[in-house]
PDB file of C-alpha atoms in Angstrom:
ATOM      1  CA  UNK V 242     -17.251  -7.167  10.829  1.00 58.00           C
ATOM      2  CA  UNK V 243     -15.574  -3.731  10.567  1.00 67.00           C
ATOM      3  CA  UNK V 244     -15.846  -2.209   6.859  1.00 81.00           C
ATOM      4  CA  UNK V 245     -14.415   0.401   5.202  1.00 90.00           C
ATOM      5  CA  UNK V 246     -15.843   2.310   2.272  1.00 94.00           C
ATOM      6  CA  UNK V 247     -12.978   3.639  -0.038  1.00 96.00           C
ATOM      7  CA  UNK V 248     -13.596   6.037  -2.866  1.00 96.00           C
ATOM      8  CA  UNK V 249     -13.290   7.051  -5.709  1.00 96.00           C
ATOM      9  CA  UNK V 250     -12.598   3.106  -6.756  1.00 95.00           C
ATOM     10  CA  UNK V 251     -10.232   4.668  -9.815  1.00 96.00           C
ATOM     11  CA  UNK V 252      -9.079   7.950 -10.695  1.00 96.00           C
ATOM     12  CA  UNK V 253      -7.324   9.050 -14.058  1.00 96.00           C
ATOM     13  CA  UNK V 254      -5.723  12.489 -13.869  1.00 95.00           C
ATOM     14  CA  UNK V 255      -3.268  14.735 -15.609  1.00 97.00           C
ATOM     15  CA  UNK V 256       0.204  15.155 -14.193  1.00 97.00           C
ATOM     16  CA  UNK V 257       0.165  18.388 -11.926  1.00 97.00           C
ATOM     17  CA  UNK V 258      -3.449  17.796 -10.758  1.00 97.00           C
ATOM     18  CA  UNK V 259      -4.304  17.368  -7.374  1.00 97.00           C
ATOM     19  CA  UNK V 260      -5.934  14.267  -6.069  1.00 96.00           C
ATOM     20  CA  UNK V 261      -8.268  13.604  -2.993  1.00 97.00           C
ATOM     21  CA  UNK V 262      -9.820  10.263  -1.782  1.00 97.00           C
ATOM     22  CA  UNK V 263     -11.363   9.138   1.311  1.00 96.00           C
ATOM     23  CA  UNK V 264     -12.793   6.405   3.543  1.00 97.00           C
ATOM     24  CA  UNK V 265     -15.698   6.155   5.583  1.00 96.00           C
ATOM     25  CA  UNK V 266     -16.698   3.418   8.391  1.00 95.00           C
ATOM     26  CA  UNK V 267     -19.690   2.907  10.583  1.00 92.00           C
ATOM     27  CA  UNK V 268     -17.224   1.760  13.063  1.00 90.00           C
ATOM     28  CA  UNK V 269     -14.766   3.622  15.378  1.00 91.00           C
ATOM     29  CA  UNK V 270     -11.007   3.367  14.673  1.00 91.00           C
ATOM     30  CA  UNK V 271      -7.842   4.128  16.983  1.00 88.00           C
ATOM     31  CA  UNK V 272      -5.672   4.785  14.131  1.00 91.00           C
ATOM     32  CA  UNK V 273      -6.057   5.428  10.598  1.00 94.00           C
ATOM     33  CA  UNK V 274      -3.129   4.342   7.997  1.00 94.00           C
ATOM     34  CA  UNK V 275      -2.688   4.749   4.326  1.00 96.00           C
ATOM     35  CA  UNK V 276      -0.680   2.759   2.355  1.00 96.00           C
ATOM     36  CA  UNK V 277       0.194   2.848  -1.399  1.00 97.00           C
ATOM     37  CA  UNK V 278       0.895  -0.679  -3.355  1.00 96.00           C
ATOM     38  CA  UNK V 279       2.545  -0.727  -6.646  1.00 95.00           C
ATOM     39  CA  UNK V 280       2.356  -3.696  -9.123  1.00 90.00           C
ATOM     40  CA  UNK V 281       4.138  -6.761  -7.521  1.00 88.00           C
ATOM     41  CA  UNK V 282       4.782  -5.492  -4.574  1.00 92.00           C
ATOM     42  CA  UNK V 283       3.024  -5.449  -0.667  1.00 94.00           C
ATOM     43  CA  UNK V 284       1.570  -2.068   0.498  1.00 95.00           C
ATOM     44  CA  UNK V 285       3.880   0.457   1.927  1.00 94.00           C
ATOM     45  CA  UNK V 286       2.995   2.710   4.598  1.00 92.00           C
ATOM     46  CA  UNK V 287       2.587   6.350   3.468  1.00 95.00           C
ATOM     47  CA  UNK V 288       1.030   8.209   6.524  1.00 94.00           C
ATOM     48  CA  UNK V 289      -0.085   7.056  10.021  1.00 93.00           C
ATOM     49  CA  UNK V 290      -2.674   9.000  11.774  1.00 94.00           C
ATOM     50  CA  UNK V 291      -3.083   8.473  15.497  1.00 92.00           C
ATOM     51  CA  UNK V 292      -5.748  11.078  17.169  1.00 92.00           C
ATOM     52  CA  UNK V 293      -8.897  12.466  16.037  1.00 94.00           C
ATOM     53  CA  UNK V 294      -8.672  15.704  14.142  1.00 95.00           C
ATOM     54  CA  UNK V 295      -5.098  15.120  13.282  1.00 95.00           C
ATOM     55  CA  UNK V 296      -3.732  16.318   9.865  1.00 96.00           C
ATOM     56  CA  UNK V 297      -0.466  15.219   8.846  1.00 95.00           C
ATOM     57  CA  UNK V 298       1.589  15.611   5.656  1.00 95.00           C
ATOM     58  CA  UNK V 299       4.265  13.431   4.192  1.00 93.00           C
ATOM     59  CA  UNK V 300       5.903  15.609   1.160  1.00 96.00           C
ATOM     60  CA  UNK V 301       3.030  16.200  -1.469  1.00 97.00           C
ATOM     61  CA  UNK V 302       0.504  13.794   0.683  1.00 97.00           C
ATOM     62  CA  UNK V 303      -1.675  15.052   3.496  1.00 97.00           C
ATOM     63  CA  UNK V 304      -4.072  12.846   5.441  1.00 97.00           C
ATOM     64  CA  UNK V 305      -6.649  13.691   7.985  1.00 97.00           C
ATOM     65  CA  UNK V 306      -8.112  11.613  10.727  1.00 96.00           C
ATOM     66  CA  UNK V 307     -11.718  12.516  11.085  1.00 95.00           C
ATOM     67  CA  UNK V 308     -13.284  14.042  14.209  1.00 94.00           C
ATOM     68  CA  UNK V 309     -15.904  11.309  14.384  1.00 93.00           C
ATOM     69  CA  UNK V 310     -13.088   8.782  14.296  1.00 93.00           C
ATOM     70  CA  UNK V 311     -15.032   6.886  11.283  1.00 94.00           C
ATOM     71  CA  UNK V 312     -13.194   8.479   8.312  1.00 95.00           C
ATOM     72  CA  UNK V 313     -10.177   9.972   6.917  1.00 97.00           C
ATOM     73  CA  UNK V 314      -8.822  11.398   3.698  1.00 97.00           C
ATOM     74  CA  UNK V 315      -5.796  11.289   1.765  1.00 98.00           C
ATOM     75  CA  UNK V 316      -4.720  14.400  -0.564  1.00 98.00           C
ATOM     76  CA  UNK V 317      -1.918  14.172  -3.155  1.00 98.00           C
ATOM     77  CA  UNK V 318      -0.829  17.595  -4.335  1.00 97.00           C
ATOM     78  CA  UNK V 319       0.647  18.457  -7.953  1.00 97.00           C
ATOM     79  CA  UNK V 320       0.831  14.768  -8.868  1.00 97.00           C
ATOM     80  CA  UNK V 321       3.519  12.885 -10.843  1.00 97.00           C
ATOM     81  CA  UNK V 322       3.648   9.935 -13.057  1.00 95.00           C
ATOM     82  CA  UNK V 323       5.391   7.821 -10.042  1.00 95.00           C
ATOM     83  CA  UNK V 324       2.330   8.578  -8.088  1.00 97.00           C
ATOM     84  CA  UNK V 325       0.782   5.858  -9.929  1.00 97.00           C
ATOM     85  CA  UNK V 326      -0.337   2.993  -8.026  1.00 97.00           C
ATOM     86  CA  UNK V 327      -3.368   1.561  -5.411  1.00 97.00           C
ATOM     87  CA  UNK V 328      -3.989   3.584  -2.378  1.00 97.00           C
ATOM     88  CA  UNK V 329      -5.602   1.854   0.367  1.00 96.00           C
ATOM     89  CA  UNK V 330      -6.718   3.237   3.720  1.00 96.00           C
ATOM     90  CA  UNK V 331      -6.713   1.116   7.002  1.00 94.00           C
ATOM     91  CA  UNK V 332      -8.223   1.382  10.142  1.00 92.00           C
ATOM     92  CA  UNK V 333      -6.670  -0.121  13.243  1.00 89.00           C
ATOM     93  CA  UNK V 334      -8.852  -1.230  16.334  1.00 85.00           C
ATOM     94  CA  UNK V 335      -7.177  -2.503  19.719  1.00 83.00           C
ATOM     95  CA  UNK V 336      -8.874  -5.076  21.576  1.00 80.00           C
ATOM     96  CA  UNK V 337      -7.962  -7.717  24.512  1.00 77.00           C
ATOM     97  CA  UNK V 338      -7.109  -5.232  26.693  1.00 77.00           C
ATOM     98  CA  UNK V 339      -4.852  -3.006  24.152  1.00 71.00           C
ATOM     99  CA  UNK V 340      -2.321  -5.745  23.436  1.00 72.00           C
ATOM    100  CA  UNK V 341      -3.892  -6.979  20.189  1.00 81.00           C
ATOM    101  CA  UNK V 342      -5.214  -5.354  17.070  1.00 82.00           C
ATOM    102  CA  UNK V 343      -6.564  -5.602  13.820  1.00 84.00           C
ATOM    103  CA  UNK V 344      -6.390  -3.685  10.425  1.00 86.00           C
ATOM    104  CA  UNK V 345      -9.146  -3.501   8.322  1.00 91.00           C
ATOM    105  CA  UNK V 346      -8.503  -2.294   4.665  1.00 93.00           C
ATOM    106  CA  UNK V 347     -10.509  -0.609   1.910  1.00 94.00           C
ATOM    107  CA  UNK V 348     -10.978  -1.639  -1.310  1.00 94.00           C
ATOM    108  CA  UNK V 349      -8.280   0.639  -2.504  1.00 95.00           C
ATOM    109  CA  UNK V 350      -8.033   3.666  -5.147  1.00 96.00           C
ATOM    110  CA  UNK V 351      -6.256   2.935  -8.509  1.00 96.00           C
ATOM    111  CA  UNK V 352      -4.761   6.045  -9.440  1.00 97.00           C
ATOM    112  CA  UNK V 353      -3.533   6.505 -12.994  1.00 97.00           C
ATOM    113  CA  UNK V 354      -1.245   9.671 -13.738  1.00 96.00           C
ATOM    114  CA  UNK V 355      -1.044  10.995 -17.489  1.00 93.00           C
ATOM    115  CA  UNK V 356       2.191  12.618 -18.252  1.00 90.00           C
TER     116      UNK V 356
ATOM    117  CA  UNK W 235      17.348  -4.240   7.092  1.00 63.00           C
ATOM    118  CA  UNK W 236      16.258  -6.653   4.529  1.00 81.00           C
ATOM    119  CA  UNK W 237      12.622  -6.265   5.165  1.00 93.00           C
ATOM    120  CA  UNK W 238      10.099  -9.095   5.253  1.00 96.00           C
ATOM    121  CA  UNK W 239      10.688 -11.815   3.362  1.00 97.00           C
ATOM    122  CA  UNK W 240       8.401 -14.261   1.446  1.00 98.00           C
ATOM    123  CA  UNK W 241       9.054 -17.247  -0.826  1.00 97.00           C
ATOM    124  CA  UNK W 242       8.270 -18.246  -3.166  1.00 97.00           C
ATOM    125  CA  UNK W 243       7.154 -15.198  -5.435  1.00 96.00           C
ATOM    126  CA  UNK W 244       4.910 -17.227  -7.622  1.00 97.00           C
ATOM    127  CA  UNK W 245       3.535 -20.796  -7.060  1.00 97.00           C
ATOM    128  CA  UNK W 246       1.644 -22.753  -9.736  1.00 98.00           C
ATOM    129  CA  UNK W 247      -0.106 -25.719  -8.522  1.00 97.00           C
ATOM    130  CA  UNK W 248      -3.096 -28.360  -9.488  1.00 97.00           C
ATOM    131  CA  UNK W 249      -5.949 -28.323  -7.473  1.00 97.00           C
ATOM    132  CA  UNK W 250      -5.668 -31.137  -4.665  1.00 97.00           C
ATOM    133  CA  UNK W 251      -1.786 -30.442  -4.268  1.00 97.00           C
ATOM    134  CA  UNK W 252      -0.334 -29.143  -0.750  1.00 97.00           C
ATOM    135  CA  UNK W 253       0.905 -25.526  -0.812  1.00 98.00           C
ATOM    136  CA  UNK W 254       3.295 -24.167   1.844  1.00 98.00           C
ATOM    137  CA  UNK W 255       4.307 -20.277   1.621  1.00 98.00           C
ATOM    138  CA  UNK W 256       6.848 -18.982   3.816  1.00 98.00           C
ATOM    139  CA  UNK W 257       7.660 -15.979   5.426  1.00 98.00           C
ATOM    140  CA  UNK W 258      10.741 -14.389   7.563  1.00 98.00           C
ATOM    141  CA  UNK W 259       9.788 -11.259   9.362  1.00 97.00           C
ATOM    142  CA  UNK W 260      12.072  -8.472  10.234  1.00 95.00           C
ATOM    143  CA  UNK W 261      14.217  -9.271  12.964  1.00 94.00           C
ATOM    144  CA  UNK W 262      12.775  -8.278  16.461  1.00 92.00           C
ATOM    145  CA  UNK W 263       9.457  -7.760  15.312  1.00 92.00           C
ATOM    146  CA  UNK W 264       6.962  -9.492  17.692  1.00 90.00           C
ATOM    147  CA  UNK W 265       4.004  -9.597  15.479  1.00 92.00           C
ATOM    148  CA  UNK W 266       3.446 -11.408  12.323  1.00 95.00           C
ATOM    149  CA  UNK W 267       0.459 -11.355  10.002  1.00 95.00           C
ATOM    150  CA  UNK W 268      -0.666 -13.263   7.101  1.00 97.00           C
ATOM    151  CA  UNK W 269      -3.251 -11.554   4.671  1.00 97.00           C
ATOM    152  CA  UNK W 270      -4.816 -12.593   1.628  1.00 97.00           C
ATOM    153  CA  UNK W 271      -5.401 -10.224  -1.478  1.00 95.00           C
ATOM    154  CA  UNK W 272      -7.989 -10.813  -4.331  1.00 93.00           C
ATOM    155  CA  UNK W 273      -9.725  -8.363  -6.647  1.00 88.00           C
ATOM    156  CA  UNK W 274     -13.439  -9.514  -5.189  1.00 87.00           C
ATOM    157  CA  UNK W 275     -12.302  -9.161  -1.567  1.00 87.00           C
ATOM    158  CA  UNK W 276      -9.249  -6.900  -0.902  1.00 89.00           C
ATOM    159  CA  UNK W 277      -6.802  -7.469   1.419  1.00 92.00           C
ATOM    160  CA  UNK W 278      -8.094  -9.616   4.200  1.00 92.00           C
ATOM    161  CA  UNK W 279      -6.520 -10.631   7.370  1.00 93.00           C
ATOM    162  CA  UNK W 280      -6.168 -14.447   7.806  1.00 96.00           C
ATOM    163  CA  UNK W 281      -4.245 -14.988  11.042  1.00 96.00           C
ATOM    164  CA  UNK W 282      -1.870 -13.475  13.269  1.00 94.00           C
ATOM    165  CA  UNK W 283       0.676 -14.312  15.575  1.00 94.00           C
ATOM    166  CA  UNK W 284       2.219 -12.611  18.671  1.00 91.00           C
ATOM    167  CA  UNK W 285       5.710 -13.802  20.145  1.00 92.00           C
ATOM    168  CA  UNK W 286       5.063 -16.740  17.903  1.00 95.00           C
ATOM    169  CA  UNK W 287       1.681 -17.776  19.364  1.00 95.00           C
ATOM    170  CA  UNK W 288      -1.650 -17.593  17.331  1.00 95.00           C
ATOM    171  CA  UNK W 289      -3.669 -14.800  18.645  1.00 92.00           C
ATOM    172  CA  UNK W 290      -6.462 -14.796  16.113  1.00 91.00           C
ATOM    173  CA  UNK W 291      -7.341 -16.938  13.351  1.00 93.00           C
ATOM    174  CA  UNK W 292     -10.890 -15.977  12.809  1.00 90.00           C
ATOM    175  CA  UNK W 293     -10.143 -15.051   9.078  1.00 91.00           C
ATOM    176  CA  UNK W 294      -8.854 -18.381   7.993  1.00 94.00           C
ATOM    177  CA  UNK W 295     -11.338 -19.503   5.484  1.00 88.00           C
ATOM    178  CA  UNK W 296     -11.587 -23.211   6.257  1.00 85.00           C
ATOM    179  CA  UNK W 297      -9.934 -26.318   7.669  1.00 91.00           C
ATOM    180  CA  UNK W 298      -7.707 -26.330   4.438  1.00 96.00           C
ATOM    181  CA  UNK W 299      -5.461 -23.571   5.794  1.00 97.00           C
ATOM    182  CA  UNK W 300      -3.186 -23.783   8.477  1.00 97.00           C
ATOM    183  CA  UNK W 301      -0.395 -21.297   9.886  1.00 98.00           C
ATOM    184  CA  UNK W 302       2.390 -22.292  12.179  1.00 97.00           C
ATOM    185  CA  UNK W 303       5.223 -20.185  13.449  1.00 98.00           C
ATOM    186  CA  UNK W 304       7.921 -22.392  15.272  1.00 97.00           C
ATOM    187  CA  UNK W 305      10.301 -19.549  16.005  1.00 95.00           C
ATOM    188  CA  UNK W 306      10.552 -15.982  15.978  1.00 95.00           C
ATOM    189  CA  UNK W 307      11.932 -15.890  12.354  1.00 95.00           C
ATOM    190  CA  UNK W 308       9.802 -17.896  10.362  1.00 97.00           C
ATOM    191  CA  UNK W 309       6.359 -18.763   9.636  1.00 98.00           C
ATOM    192  CA  UNK W 310       4.387 -20.825   7.305  1.00 98.00           C
ATOM    193  CA  UNK W 311       0.816 -20.848   5.910  1.00 98.00           C
ATOM    194  CA  UNK W 312      -0.374 -23.958   4.551  1.00 98.00           C
ATOM    195  CA  UNK W 313      -3.084 -24.965   2.004  1.00 97.00           C
ATOM    196  CA  UNK W 314      -4.010 -28.621   1.828  1.00 97.00           C
ATOM    197  CA  UNK W 315      -5.705 -29.485  -0.451  1.00 96.00           C
ATOM    198  CA  UNK W 316      -5.591 -26.583  -2.554  1.00 97.00           C
ATOM    199  CA  UNK W 317      -8.715 -25.328  -4.971  1.00 96.00           C
ATOM    200  CA  UNK W 318      -8.820 -23.069  -7.598  1.00 97.00           C
ATOM    201  CA  UNK W 319     -10.794 -20.330  -5.427  1.00 96.00           C
ATOM    202  CA  UNK W 320      -7.492 -20.017  -3.283  1.00 97.00           C
ATOM    203  CA  UNK W 321      -5.815 -18.347  -6.237  1.00 97.00           C
ATOM    204  CA  UNK W 322      -4.898 -15.114  -4.755  1.00 97.00           C
ATOM    205  CA  UNK W 323      -1.559 -12.815  -3.745  1.00 97.00           C
ATOM    206  CA  UNK W 324      -0.752 -13.951  -0.261  1.00 98.00           C
ATOM    207  CA  UNK W 325       0.963 -11.300   2.096  1.00 98.00           C
ATOM    208  CA  UNK W 326       3.107 -11.525   5.091  1.00 97.00           C
ATOM    209  CA  UNK W 327       3.304  -8.620   7.090  1.00 95.00           C
ATOM    210  CA  UNK W 328       5.096  -8.020  10.822  1.00 94.00           C
ATOM    211  CA  UNK W 329       5.072  -5.081  13.458  1.00 88.00           C
ATOM    212  CA  UNK W 330       7.598  -4.470  16.341  1.00 86.00           C
ATOM    213  CA  UNK W 331       5.037  -4.356  19.199  1.00 72.00           C
ATOM    214  CA  UNK W 332       1.508  -3.911  20.036  1.00 61.00           C
ATOM    215  CA  UNK W 333       1.990  -0.131  20.708  1.00 65.00           C
ATOM    216  CA  UNK W 334       0.173   2.564  19.636  1.00 62.00           C
ATOM    217  CA  UNK W 335       2.380   3.955  16.964  1.00 66.00           C
ATOM    218  CA  UNK W 336       4.006   0.609  15.678  1.00 72.00           C
ATOM    219  CA  UNK W 337       2.787   0.178  12.017  1.00 80.00           C
ATOM    220  CA  UNK W 338       3.088  -2.908   9.816  1.00 87.00           C
ATOM    221  CA  UNK W 339       5.475  -3.542   7.246  1.00 92.00           C
ATOM    222  CA  UNK W 340       4.417  -5.640   4.478  1.00 95.00           C
ATOM    223  CA  UNK W 341       6.646  -8.627   2.285  1.00 96.00           C
ATOM    224  CA  UNK W 342       6.317  -8.557  -1.608  1.00 95.00           C
ATOM    225  CA  UNK W 343       3.858 -11.318  -1.388  1.00 97.00           C
ATOM    226  CA  UNK W 344       3.269 -14.851  -2.926  1.00 98.00           C
ATOM    227  CA  UNK W 345       1.325 -15.100  -6.204  1.00 97.00           C
ATOM    228  CA  UNK W 346      -0.628 -18.379  -6.091  1.00 98.00           C
ATOM    229  CA  UNK W 347      -2.434 -19.984  -8.725  1.00 98.00           C
ATOM    230  CA  UNK W 348      -4.264 -22.997  -8.504  1.00 98.00           C
ATOM    231  CA  UNK W 349      -5.240 -24.551 -11.806  1.00 97.00           C
TER     232      UNK W 349
END
């Protein structure tokens, strides 16, 4: 099956610092997604990327869909305490003529921000 | 919109007991997904439905697990009999359609503990 390698596994940073995390795969995906999960909650979508090479921003977050379609990164600039959580990448691929799809998730990056 | 609703939020049961987890997807969403999250394995897709029909159940661990979607607004995931290794957080997610830009919305999850 398809697997995603997400790194780093965890990060401990000071407020105001920039953060970078990435995902790589041996498989090609049609879409890359980045989610954030806070304690006791389900993952919440942050950014969706649909085309190879696409660079998309959402406030202080920036993500890119790798040219090879096998990787993606997420950057967070000027981190704040509420950025704390687990960040997941997910790759989506379509099958069955395009009407069906699956998401494969990375293992997550635990981000801790020290005020 | 109320978002994806799951119940119960927490379930503690003894080995051998039957467990039923419930999900109400976002109104109008055609796809419904069941995931399991553990520290060791991360987020894993168990099964998903399109228009109430199970499309892919290849992620269901074994025959002890079953899922149904009797109508567009309700789905259940049942474990019978439950085992300690089933302890995990189970998420339900829904999606409006199979279009390229559609994305999943997750519920808050059910934390299952099997003693």
